[in-house]
Short mmCIF file of C-alpha atoms in Angstrom, two decimals:
data_model
loop_
_atom_site.label_atom_id
_atom_site.label_comp_id
_atom_site.label_asym_id
_atom_site.label_seq_id
_atom_site.Cartn_x
_atom_site.Cartn_y
_atom_site.Cartn_z
CA MET A 3 9.58 -5.05 25.26
CA ALA A 4 7.64 -6.48 28.21
CA THR A 5 5.89 -3.14 28.69
CA LEU A 6 4.83 -3.05 25.04
CA ALA A 7 3.47 -6.59 25.27
CA ALA A 8 1.48 -5.70 28.39
CA ARG A 9 0.01 -2.64 26.68
CA PHE A 10 -0.98 -4.77 23.66
CA LEU A 11 -2.73 -7.34 25.85
CA ARG A 12 -4.62 -4.60 27.70
CA ARG A 13 -5.70 -2.99 24.45
CA SER A 14 -6.78 -6.36 23.03
CA SER A 15 -8.85 -7.02 26.14
CA VAL A 16 -10.43 -3.57 25.97
CA ALA A 17 -11.19 -4.05 22.30
CA GLY A 18 -12.97 -7.30 23.08
CA VAL A 19 -10.31 -9.54 21.52
CA ARG A 20 -9.84 -12.66 23.60
CA SER A 21 -6.26 -13.71 24.20
CA MET A 22 -5.54 -17.32 23.18
CA SER A 23 -3.95 -17.79 26.59
CA THR A 24 -7.44 -17.98 28.11
CA TRP A 25 -9.29 -20.35 25.77
CA PHE A 26 -8.93 -23.39 28.03
CA ARG A 27 -11.07 -21.62 30.65
CA THR A 28 -14.24 -22.43 28.71
CA ILE A 29 -13.58 -26.18 28.66
CA ASP A 30 -15.51 -28.29 31.18
CA PRO A 31 -14.32 -31.70 32.43
CA ALA A 32 -15.52 -34.61 30.30
CA PRO A 33 -17.97 -37.04 31.92
CA LYS A 34 -16.31 -40.11 33.38
CA ASP A 35 -16.41 -43.31 31.41
CA PRO A 36 -19.02 -45.44 33.23
CA ILE A 37 -16.94 -48.63 33.07
CA LEU A 38 -13.65 -47.05 34.12
CA GLY A 39 -15.52 -45.23 36.87
CA VAL A 40 -16.62 -48.57 38.31
CA THR A 41 -13.01 -49.71 38.54
CA GLU A 42 -11.94 -46.46 40.20
CA ALA A 43 -14.66 -46.82 42.84
CA PHE A 44 -13.71 -50.47 43.41
CA LEU A 45 -10.05 -49.63 43.93
CA ALA A 46 -10.95 -46.92 46.45
CA ASP A 47 -13.15 -49.28 48.50
CA GLN A 48 -11.39 -50.65 51.59
CA SER A 49 -13.83 -53.50 52.25
CA PRO A 50 -12.22 -56.97 52.37
CA ASN A 51 -15.37 -58.38 50.74
CA LYS A 52 -15.34 -56.14 47.68
CA VAL A 53 -15.92 -57.74 44.26
CA ASN A 54 -15.48 -56.17 40.84
CA VAL A 55 -17.77 -57.64 38.20
CA GLY A 56 -17.49 -54.58 35.98
CA VAL A 57 -14.06 -55.32 34.54
CA GLY A 58 -13.98 -56.27 30.85
CA ALA A 59 -10.86 -58.42 31.06
CA TYR A 60 -10.39 -62.10 31.83
CA ARG A 61 -9.36 -63.25 35.30
CA ASP A 62 -8.51 -66.75 36.47
CA ASP A 63 -10.21 -68.48 39.40
CA SER A 64 -7.88 -66.64 41.76
CA GLY A 65 -8.99 -63.30 40.36
CA LYS A 66 -5.64 -62.72 38.66
CA PRO A 67 -4.94 -61.50 35.10
CA VAL A 68 -3.65 -64.19 32.76
CA VAL A 69 -0.91 -64.26 30.15
CA LEU A 70 -1.38 -67.26 27.90
CA GLU A 71 1.52 -69.70 27.66
CA CYS A 72 1.33 -69.55 23.85
CA VAL A 73 1.89 -65.79 24.12
CA ARG A 74 4.81 -66.25 26.51
CA GLU A 75 6.42 -68.72 24.11
CA ALA A 76 5.84 -66.39 21.16
CA GLU A 77 7.51 -63.58 23.11
CA ARG A 78 10.49 -65.83 23.90
CA ARG A 79 10.92 -66.51 20.20
CA ILE A 80 10.51 -62.85 19.24
CA ALA A 81 12.86 -61.44 21.91
CA GLY A 82 16.16 -60.37 20.40
CA SER A 83 15.31 -61.74 16.98
CA GLU A 84 13.27 -58.90 15.48
CA PHE A 85 14.03 -55.30 14.60
CA MET A 86 11.90 -52.46 15.96
CA GLU A 87 11.33 -50.69 12.65
CA TYR A 88 8.05 -49.12 11.62
CA LEU A 89 5.45 -51.43 10.17
CA PRO A 90 3.87 -50.40 6.86
CA ILE A 91 0.73 -48.27 7.16
CA GLY A 92 -1.34 -51.41 6.58
CA GLY A 93 0.52 -53.29 9.30
CA SER A 94 2.05 -56.75 9.41
CA ILE A 95 1.22 -58.68 6.25
CA LYS A 96 1.65 -62.01 8.04
CA MET A 97 -0.57 -60.98 10.95
CA VAL A 98 -3.28 -59.79 8.56
CA GLU A 99 -3.08 -63.04 6.57
CA GLU A 100 -3.49 -65.14 9.71
CA SER A 101 -6.38 -62.97 10.87
CA LEU A 102 -8.23 -63.45 7.60
CA LYS A 103 -7.80 -67.22 7.77
CA LEU A 104 -9.14 -67.23 11.31
CA ALA A 105 -12.25 -65.23 10.37
CA TYR A 106 -13.01 -66.28 6.81
CA GLY A 107 -11.66 -69.85 6.98
CA ASP A 108 -8.32 -71.47 6.13
CA ASN A 109 -9.51 -72.41 2.65
CA SER A 110 -11.58 -69.31 1.95
CA GLU A 111 -12.14 -68.64 -1.75
CA PHE A 112 -12.22 -64.93 -0.97
CA ILE A 113 -8.66 -65.05 0.37
CA LYS A 114 -7.47 -67.08 -2.62
CA ASP A 115 -9.12 -64.65 -5.03
CA LYS A 116 -7.61 -61.67 -3.18
CA ARG A 117 -11.00 -60.06 -2.77
CA ILE A 118 -10.44 -58.87 0.80
CA ALA A 119 -9.04 -55.43 1.60
CA ALA A 120 -7.47 -55.74 5.04
CA VAL A 121 -5.20 -53.75 7.32
CA GLN A 122 -3.89 -54.18 10.83
CA ALA A 123 -5.80 -51.98 13.25
CA LEU A 124 -5.55 -50.71 16.82
CA SER A 125 -7.55 -53.63 18.21
CA GLY A 126 -11.32 -53.77 17.70
CA THR A 127 -11.88 -50.15 18.68
CA GLY A 128 -9.40 -48.94 16.10
CA ALA A 129 -10.84 -51.21 13.43
CA CYS A 130 -14.33 -49.81 14.06
CA ARG A 131 -13.03 -46.24 14.07
CA LEU A 132 -11.14 -46.72 10.82
CA PHE A 133 -14.19 -48.20 9.15
CA ALA A 134 -16.42 -45.40 10.47
CA ALA A 135 -14.08 -42.84 8.89
CA PHE A 136 -14.08 -44.83 5.65
CA GLN A 137 -17.88 -44.98 5.66
CA GLN A 138 -18.17 -41.25 6.27
CA ARG A 139 -15.73 -40.43 3.47
CA PHE A 140 -17.22 -42.64 0.77
CA HIS A 141 -20.87 -42.95 1.84
CA PRO A 142 -21.40 -39.69 3.76
CA ASN A 143 -25.19 -39.70 3.65
CA ALA A 144 -25.66 -43.28 4.90
CA GLN A 145 -26.53 -43.87 8.52
CA ILE A 146 -25.31 -46.69 10.74
CA TYR A 147 -27.87 -48.76 12.64
CA ILE A 148 -26.58 -49.82 16.05
CA PRO A 149 -28.33 -52.36 18.32
CA ILE A 150 -30.04 -51.40 21.57
CA PRO A 151 -28.10 -51.94 23.72
CA THR A 152 -24.52 -52.16 22.51
CA TRP A 153 -21.01 -51.51 23.75
CA ALA A 154 -21.18 -47.83 24.68
CA ASN A 155 -18.08 -46.92 22.69
CA HIS A 156 -19.79 -47.87 19.42
CA HIS A 157 -21.86 -44.69 19.68
CA ASN A 158 -18.77 -42.59 20.39
CA ILE A 159 -16.87 -44.08 17.45
CA TRP A 160 -19.44 -43.42 14.75
CA ARG A 161 -20.51 -40.09 16.26
CA ASP A 162 -16.95 -38.76 16.24
CA ALA A 163 -16.54 -39.95 12.65
CA GLY A 164 -19.52 -37.80 11.70
CA VAL A 165 -21.77 -40.70 10.74
CA PRO A 166 -25.52 -40.35 11.48
CA ILE A 167 -26.57 -42.97 14.03
CA LYS A 168 -29.84 -44.84 14.21
CA THR A 169 -30.73 -47.77 16.44
CA PHE A 170 -32.49 -51.08 16.01
CA ARG A 171 -34.17 -53.29 18.56
CA TYR A 172 -32.13 -56.21 19.86
CA TYR A 173 -32.71 -57.07 23.52
CA TYR A 174 -36.07 -58.01 25.03
CA PRO A 175 -36.01 -57.23 28.78
CA GLU A 176 -39.02 -59.39 29.68
CA SER A 177 -37.36 -62.58 28.46
CA ARG A 178 -33.75 -61.45 29.01
CA GLY A 179 -33.31 -62.63 25.42
CA LEU A 180 -33.39 -61.53 21.80
CA ASP A 181 -36.11 -59.27 20.45
CA PHE A 182 -36.03 -61.11 17.15
CA ALA A 183 -39.34 -59.80 15.85
CA GLY A 184 -38.37 -56.19 16.62
CA LEU A 185 -34.92 -56.67 15.11
CA MET A 186 -36.33 -58.07 11.85
CA GLU A 187 -38.94 -55.33 11.63
CA ASP A 188 -36.32 -52.60 12.08
CA ILE A 189 -34.08 -54.12 9.40
CA LYS A 190 -37.04 -54.23 7.05
CA ASN A 191 -38.11 -50.64 7.76
CA ALA A 192 -34.63 -49.09 7.47
CA PRO A 193 -33.95 -47.18 4.24
CA ASP A 194 -32.47 -49.40 1.54
CA GLY A 195 -28.68 -49.43 1.57
CA SER A 196 -28.24 -48.65 5.25
CA PHE A 197 -25.29 -49.85 7.32
CA PHE A 198 -25.94 -52.29 10.17
CA LEU A 199 -23.53 -52.94 13.05
CA LEU A 200 -23.74 -56.56 14.19
CA HIS A 201 -21.95 -58.38 17.00
CA ALA A 202 -20.58 -61.59 15.47
CA CYS A 203 -20.74 -63.49 18.77
CA ALA A 204 -20.99 -62.90 22.53
CA HIS A 205 -22.99 -59.69 22.22
CA ASN A 206 -21.72 -56.99 24.56
CA PRO A 207 -23.31 -56.16 26.97
CA THR A 208 -26.16 -58.70 26.89
CA GLY A 209 -24.50 -62.02 26.03
CA VAL A 210 -27.56 -62.69 23.83
CA ASP A 211 -26.77 -64.10 20.40
CA PRO A 212 -29.18 -65.10 17.60
CA SER A 213 -29.48 -68.80 16.86
CA GLU A 214 -28.05 -70.15 13.61
CA GLN A 215 -31.50 -70.13 12.03
CA GLN A 216 -32.11 -66.57 13.21
CA TRP A 217 -28.78 -65.49 11.72
CA ARG A 218 -29.89 -66.97 8.40
CA GLU A 219 -33.11 -64.98 8.50
CA ILE A 220 -31.24 -61.82 9.46
CA SER A 221 -28.84 -62.35 6.56
CA SER A 222 -31.72 -62.86 4.15
CA GLN A 223 -33.53 -59.69 5.25
CA ILE A 224 -30.38 -57.56 5.14
CA LYS A 225 -29.63 -58.82 1.64
CA ALA A 226 -33.20 -58.15 0.49
CA LYS A 227 -32.89 -54.53 1.63
CA GLY A 228 -29.43 -54.00 0.16
CA HIS A 229 -27.96 -53.14 3.56
CA PHE A 230 -24.26 -53.39 4.34
CA PRO A 231 -23.42 -55.59 7.36
CA PHE A 232 -20.46 -54.58 9.51
CA PHE A 233 -19.44 -57.15 12.11
CA ASP A 234 -17.59 -56.40 15.31
CA MET A 235 -15.98 -59.69 16.35
CA ALA A 236 -14.21 -59.11 19.66
CA TYR A 237 -14.67 -62.60 21.09
CA GLN A 238 -13.85 -65.22 18.45
CA GLY A 239 -12.88 -68.35 20.37
CA PHE A 240 -13.57 -66.73 23.73
CA ALA A 241 -17.35 -67.09 23.47
CA SER A 242 -17.78 -70.85 23.01
CA GLY A 243 -14.18 -72.05 23.10
CA ASP A 244 -14.35 -72.86 19.38
CA PRO A 245 -13.25 -70.13 16.92
CA GLU A 246 -15.06 -71.85 14.05
CA ARG A 247 -18.34 -71.91 15.92
CA ASP A 248 -17.94 -68.29 16.97
CA ALA A 249 -17.44 -67.27 13.32
CA LYS A 250 -20.67 -68.95 12.19
CA ALA A 251 -22.56 -65.69 11.65
CA ILE A 252 -19.76 -64.41 9.41
CA ARG A 253 -19.77 -67.62 7.38
CA ILE A 254 -23.56 -67.51 6.93
CA PHE A 255 -23.37 -64.00 5.47
CA LEU A 256 -20.51 -65.04 3.20
CA GLU A 257 -22.47 -68.05 1.96
CA ASP A 258 -25.39 -65.75 1.18
CA GLY A 259 -23.24 -63.56 -1.07
CA HIS A 260 -22.88 -60.45 1.07
CA LEU A 261 -20.04 -58.01 0.89
CA ILE A 262 -19.15 -57.44 4.53
CA GLY A 263 -16.98 -55.39 6.86
CA LEU A 264 -15.28 -57.01 9.84
CA ALA A 265 -13.44 -55.75 12.92
CA GLN A 266 -11.30 -58.31 14.77
CA SER A 267 -9.62 -57.98 18.14
CA TYR A 268 -7.04 -60.07 19.99
CA ALA A 269 -7.65 -58.45 23.37
CA LYS A 270 -9.95 -61.08 24.83
CA ASN A 271 -9.14 -64.27 22.92
CA MET A 272 -5.36 -63.92 23.18
CA GLY A 273 -5.16 -61.69 26.26
CA LEU A 274 -3.39 -58.90 24.33
CA TYR A 275 -5.42 -56.13 25.95
CA GLY A 276 -2.62 -53.60 26.17
CA GLN A 277 -1.03 -54.44 22.83
CA ARG A 278 -3.96 -52.97 20.83
CA THR A 279 -3.83 -55.63 18.13
CA GLY A 280 -6.64 -56.13 15.63
CA CYS A 281 -7.62 -56.23 11.99
CA LEU A 282 -10.11 -54.47 9.73
CA SER A 283 -11.22 -56.28 6.58
CA LEU A 284 -13.70 -55.49 3.82
CA LEU A 285 -14.83 -58.13 1.34
CA CYS A 286 -14.98 -56.62 -2.15
CA GLU A 287 -16.31 -57.75 -5.53
CA ASN A 288 -12.89 -58.42 -7.04
CA GLU A 289 -9.15 -58.03 -6.54
CA LYS A 290 -8.94 -54.67 -8.29
CA GLN A 291 -11.61 -53.26 -5.99
CA ALA A 292 -9.85 -54.68 -2.93
CA VAL A 293 -6.59 -52.98 -3.91
CA ALA A 294 -8.37 -49.63 -4.24
CA VAL A 295 -10.23 -50.01 -0.94
CA LYS A 296 -7.08 -50.99 0.95
CA SER A 297 -5.25 -47.96 -0.44
CA GLN A 298 -8.00 -45.70 0.86
CA LEU A 299 -7.97 -47.34 4.29
CA GLN A 300 -4.24 -46.69 4.46
CA LEU A 301 -4.76 -43.10 3.36
CA ILE A 302 -7.16 -42.58 6.28
CA ALA A 303 -4.87 -44.35 8.74
CA ARG A 304 -1.79 -42.31 7.80
CA PRO A 305 -2.80 -39.01 9.48
CA MET A 306 -4.75 -40.85 12.19
CA TYR A 307 -1.92 -42.97 13.68
CA SER A 308 0.58 -43.39 10.80
CA ASN A 309 1.17 -47.11 11.34
CA PRO A 310 0.12 -49.75 13.88
CA PRO A 311 2.23 -51.16 16.74
CA LEU A 312 4.67 -53.98 16.11
CA HIS A 313 4.86 -56.22 19.16
CA GLY A 314 1.28 -57.48 19.28
CA ALA A 315 1.35 -58.17 15.56
CA LEU A 316 4.48 -60.28 16.00
CA VAL A 317 2.83 -62.22 18.82
CA VAL A 318 -0.35 -62.92 16.84
CA SER A 319 1.45 -63.92 13.65
CA THR A 320 3.82 -66.17 15.61
CA VAL A 321 1.03 -67.92 17.54
CA LEU A 322 -1.35 -68.38 14.61
CA GLY A 323 1.41 -69.11 12.09
CA ASP A 324 3.00 -71.96 14.05
CA PRO A 325 0.94 -75.19 14.15
CA GLU A 326 2.06 -76.17 17.65
CA LEU A 327 1.53 -72.72 19.13
CA LYS A 328 -1.86 -72.42 17.46
CA LYS A 329 -2.83 -75.78 18.92
CA LEU A 330 -1.79 -74.54 22.35
CA TRP A 331 -3.77 -71.31 21.83
CA LEU A 332 -6.90 -73.27 20.90
CA LYS A 333 -6.51 -75.26 24.11
CA GLU A 334 -5.95 -72.18 26.26
CA VAL A 335 -8.79 -70.12 24.77
CA LYS A 336 -11.11 -73.06 25.44
CA VAL A 337 -9.98 -73.13 29.07
CA MET A 338 -10.91 -69.45 29.41
CA ALA A 339 -14.29 -69.94 27.72
CA ASP A 340 -15.07 -73.02 29.78
CA ARG A 341 -14.33 -71.19 33.03
CA ILE A 342 -16.74 -68.42 32.06
CA ILE A 343 -19.41 -70.96 31.08
CA GLY A 344 -18.84 -72.78 34.37
CA MET A 345 -19.29 -69.58 36.37
CA ARG A 346 -22.61 -69.01 34.61
CA THR A 347 -23.82 -72.44 35.72
CA THR A 348 -22.55 -71.95 39.27
CA LEU A 349 -24.13 -68.52 39.68
CA ARG A 350 -27.49 -69.77 38.41
CA GLU A 351 -27.38 -72.83 40.68
CA ASN A 352 -26.52 -70.69 43.70
CA LEU A 353 -29.44 -68.36 43.04
CA GLU A 354 -31.89 -71.21 42.56
CA LYS A 355 -30.68 -72.94 45.75
CA ARG A 356 -31.48 -69.79 47.70
CA GLY A 357 -35.10 -70.07 46.66
CA SER A 358 -35.14 -67.01 44.44
CA PRO A 359 -38.65 -66.36 43.09
CA LEU A 360 -37.20 -65.08 39.83
CA PRO A 361 -36.18 -67.14 36.79
CA TRP A 362 -32.42 -67.22 36.18
CA GLN A 363 -32.09 -69.41 33.10
CA HIS A 364 -31.00 -66.39 31.08
CA ILE A 365 -27.65 -66.54 32.89
CA THR A 366 -26.81 -69.83 31.19
CA ASN A 367 -28.66 -69.03 27.97
CA GLN A 368 -26.42 -66.02 27.38
CA ILE A 369 -22.82 -66.46 26.23
CA GLY A 370 -19.47 -64.74 26.48
CA MET A 371 -17.83 -62.55 29.07
CA PHE A 372 -20.92 -60.58 30.06
CA CYS A 373 -24.27 -61.45 31.58
CA TYR A 374 -27.15 -59.01 31.37
CA SER A 375 -28.50 -59.81 34.81
CA GLY A 376 -31.76 -57.87 34.71
CA LEU A 377 -30.82 -55.92 37.84
CA THR A 378 -32.24 -52.41 37.88
CA PRO A 379 -30.06 -49.32 38.54
CA ASP A 380 -31.46 -49.11 42.08
CA GLN A 381 -30.63 -52.76 42.70
CA VAL A 382 -27.13 -52.23 41.35
CA ASP A 383 -26.72 -49.31 43.74
CA ARG A 384 -27.69 -51.59 46.62
CA MET A 385 -25.22 -54.21 45.43
CA THR A 386 -22.50 -51.59 45.64
CA ASN A 387 -23.53 -49.67 48.75
CA GLU A 388 -24.52 -52.64 50.91
CA PHE A 389 -22.37 -55.47 49.57
CA HIS A 390 -19.38 -53.71 47.94
CA ILE A 391 -20.04 -55.43 44.61
CA TYR A 392 -19.23 -53.20 41.66
CA MET A 393 -20.80 -53.29 38.19
CA THR A 394 -22.22 -50.90 35.62
CA ARG A 395 -25.69 -49.56 36.42
CA ASN A 396 -27.30 -51.37 33.49
CA GLY A 397 -26.88 -54.61 35.44
CA ARG A 398 -24.12 -56.02 33.26
CA ILE A 399 -22.04 -58.59 35.14
CA SER A 400 -18.59 -59.54 33.92
CA MET A 401 -18.50 -63.28 34.48
CA ALA A 402 -14.70 -63.07 34.52
CA GLY A 403 -14.96 -61.27 37.87
CA LEU A 404 -16.60 -64.31 39.45
CA ASN A 405 -14.68 -67.23 40.91
CA THR A 406 -15.23 -70.10 43.31
CA GLY A 407 -14.28 -67.84 46.21
CA ASN A 408 -16.86 -65.09 45.60
CA VAL A 409 -19.69 -66.51 43.49
CA GLY A 410 -21.68 -67.55 46.56
CA TYR A 411 -21.35 -64.10 48.10
CA VAL A 412 -22.45 -62.46 44.85
CA ALA A 413 -25.44 -64.83 44.63
CA ASP A 414 -26.39 -63.93 48.22
CA ALA A 415 -26.30 -60.24 47.34
CA ILE A 416 -28.32 -60.66 44.14
CA HIS A 417 -30.90 -62.71 46.03
CA GLU A 418 -31.15 -60.09 48.76
CA VAL A 419 -31.71 -57.14 46.40
CA THR A 420 -34.18 -59.02 44.16
CA LYS A 421 -36.21 -61.12 46.60
CA SER A 422 -38.92 -58.48 47.00
CA PHE A 423 -38.88 -57.44 43.34
#
């Protein structure tokens, strides 16, 4: 039998038929993720002075990861009291209900009228991916407009869903702020009925958010063009310390009569990074439409991941569904936000005290976990090679990586690499 098999393989090779046992040979290694690559390089560095300001996760002033006390208490209540059965395809009903109240408002008319199609998702990434697949299935010829710059994975998500990607202007390097004129012009010039990806708050990677008045103008222009706004809200509560304030852009669009899409994540604001807990919601015209849309979202999710994970959903629904735990969460998320805001002030003050010739007010004007420093790729390379400070080459600094023990050292390094710029 073995001899016959060997003869067959030889004949197949001679005949030009490639054996399936060799098809992996044509596959090249994928490029490294730029953010994860920063962490790998940091971990390999033996310098006692090394600093990682590339990490996209919160750290306390000692540089340690944090588990919120409200989460610990929720886990104590959950332990031993819940089964480990599958969730429905659409996830935890209670978790989704609490998520909608957090985003749309406790007394939202849209929730009362059952106009929102919503499912639990695999954090914000999963919510975006599920929506991208939904967009491709039911609006296959529509393109998605993504801001320049944006979180790099946004491009991967919509590309892999087969959705054509366009970009719109957002960041203005000269001012380290918003390119509002360019943004409005691109919205106006996009084909009617296009999809626009918007960061609800704490824009990643720039930390640059429109003002309330600018959001109103953006909403008006998007409505005039018949575009569909899809919000990625990864930082509600974490940006300013106030979840209501951080949802202001969403509320403006709702007031203006938009139908919207929304991705929510509990990675940053509840510290559930590894639990992959989020929500995707789509505001529809009526309850009947919402039922149909939700059924289609579940149909897409079924072969993609079948159903979402249980533990994070139990944590979120327990924290947000209990008045005392929610009160504790609001206190703790404000502590995290305030520490980040404080580090912005301290970094700026340290740079200005060193007599830097450059303006640094953008550090405190920006908001959220990330600061778009304005450092060039060459300057970032110097930060790493000479000072063992690690960040992505676009100059994005994770403010969570700064603390009272290293902020002065980081300011020294930034001053050194920029003083002759």
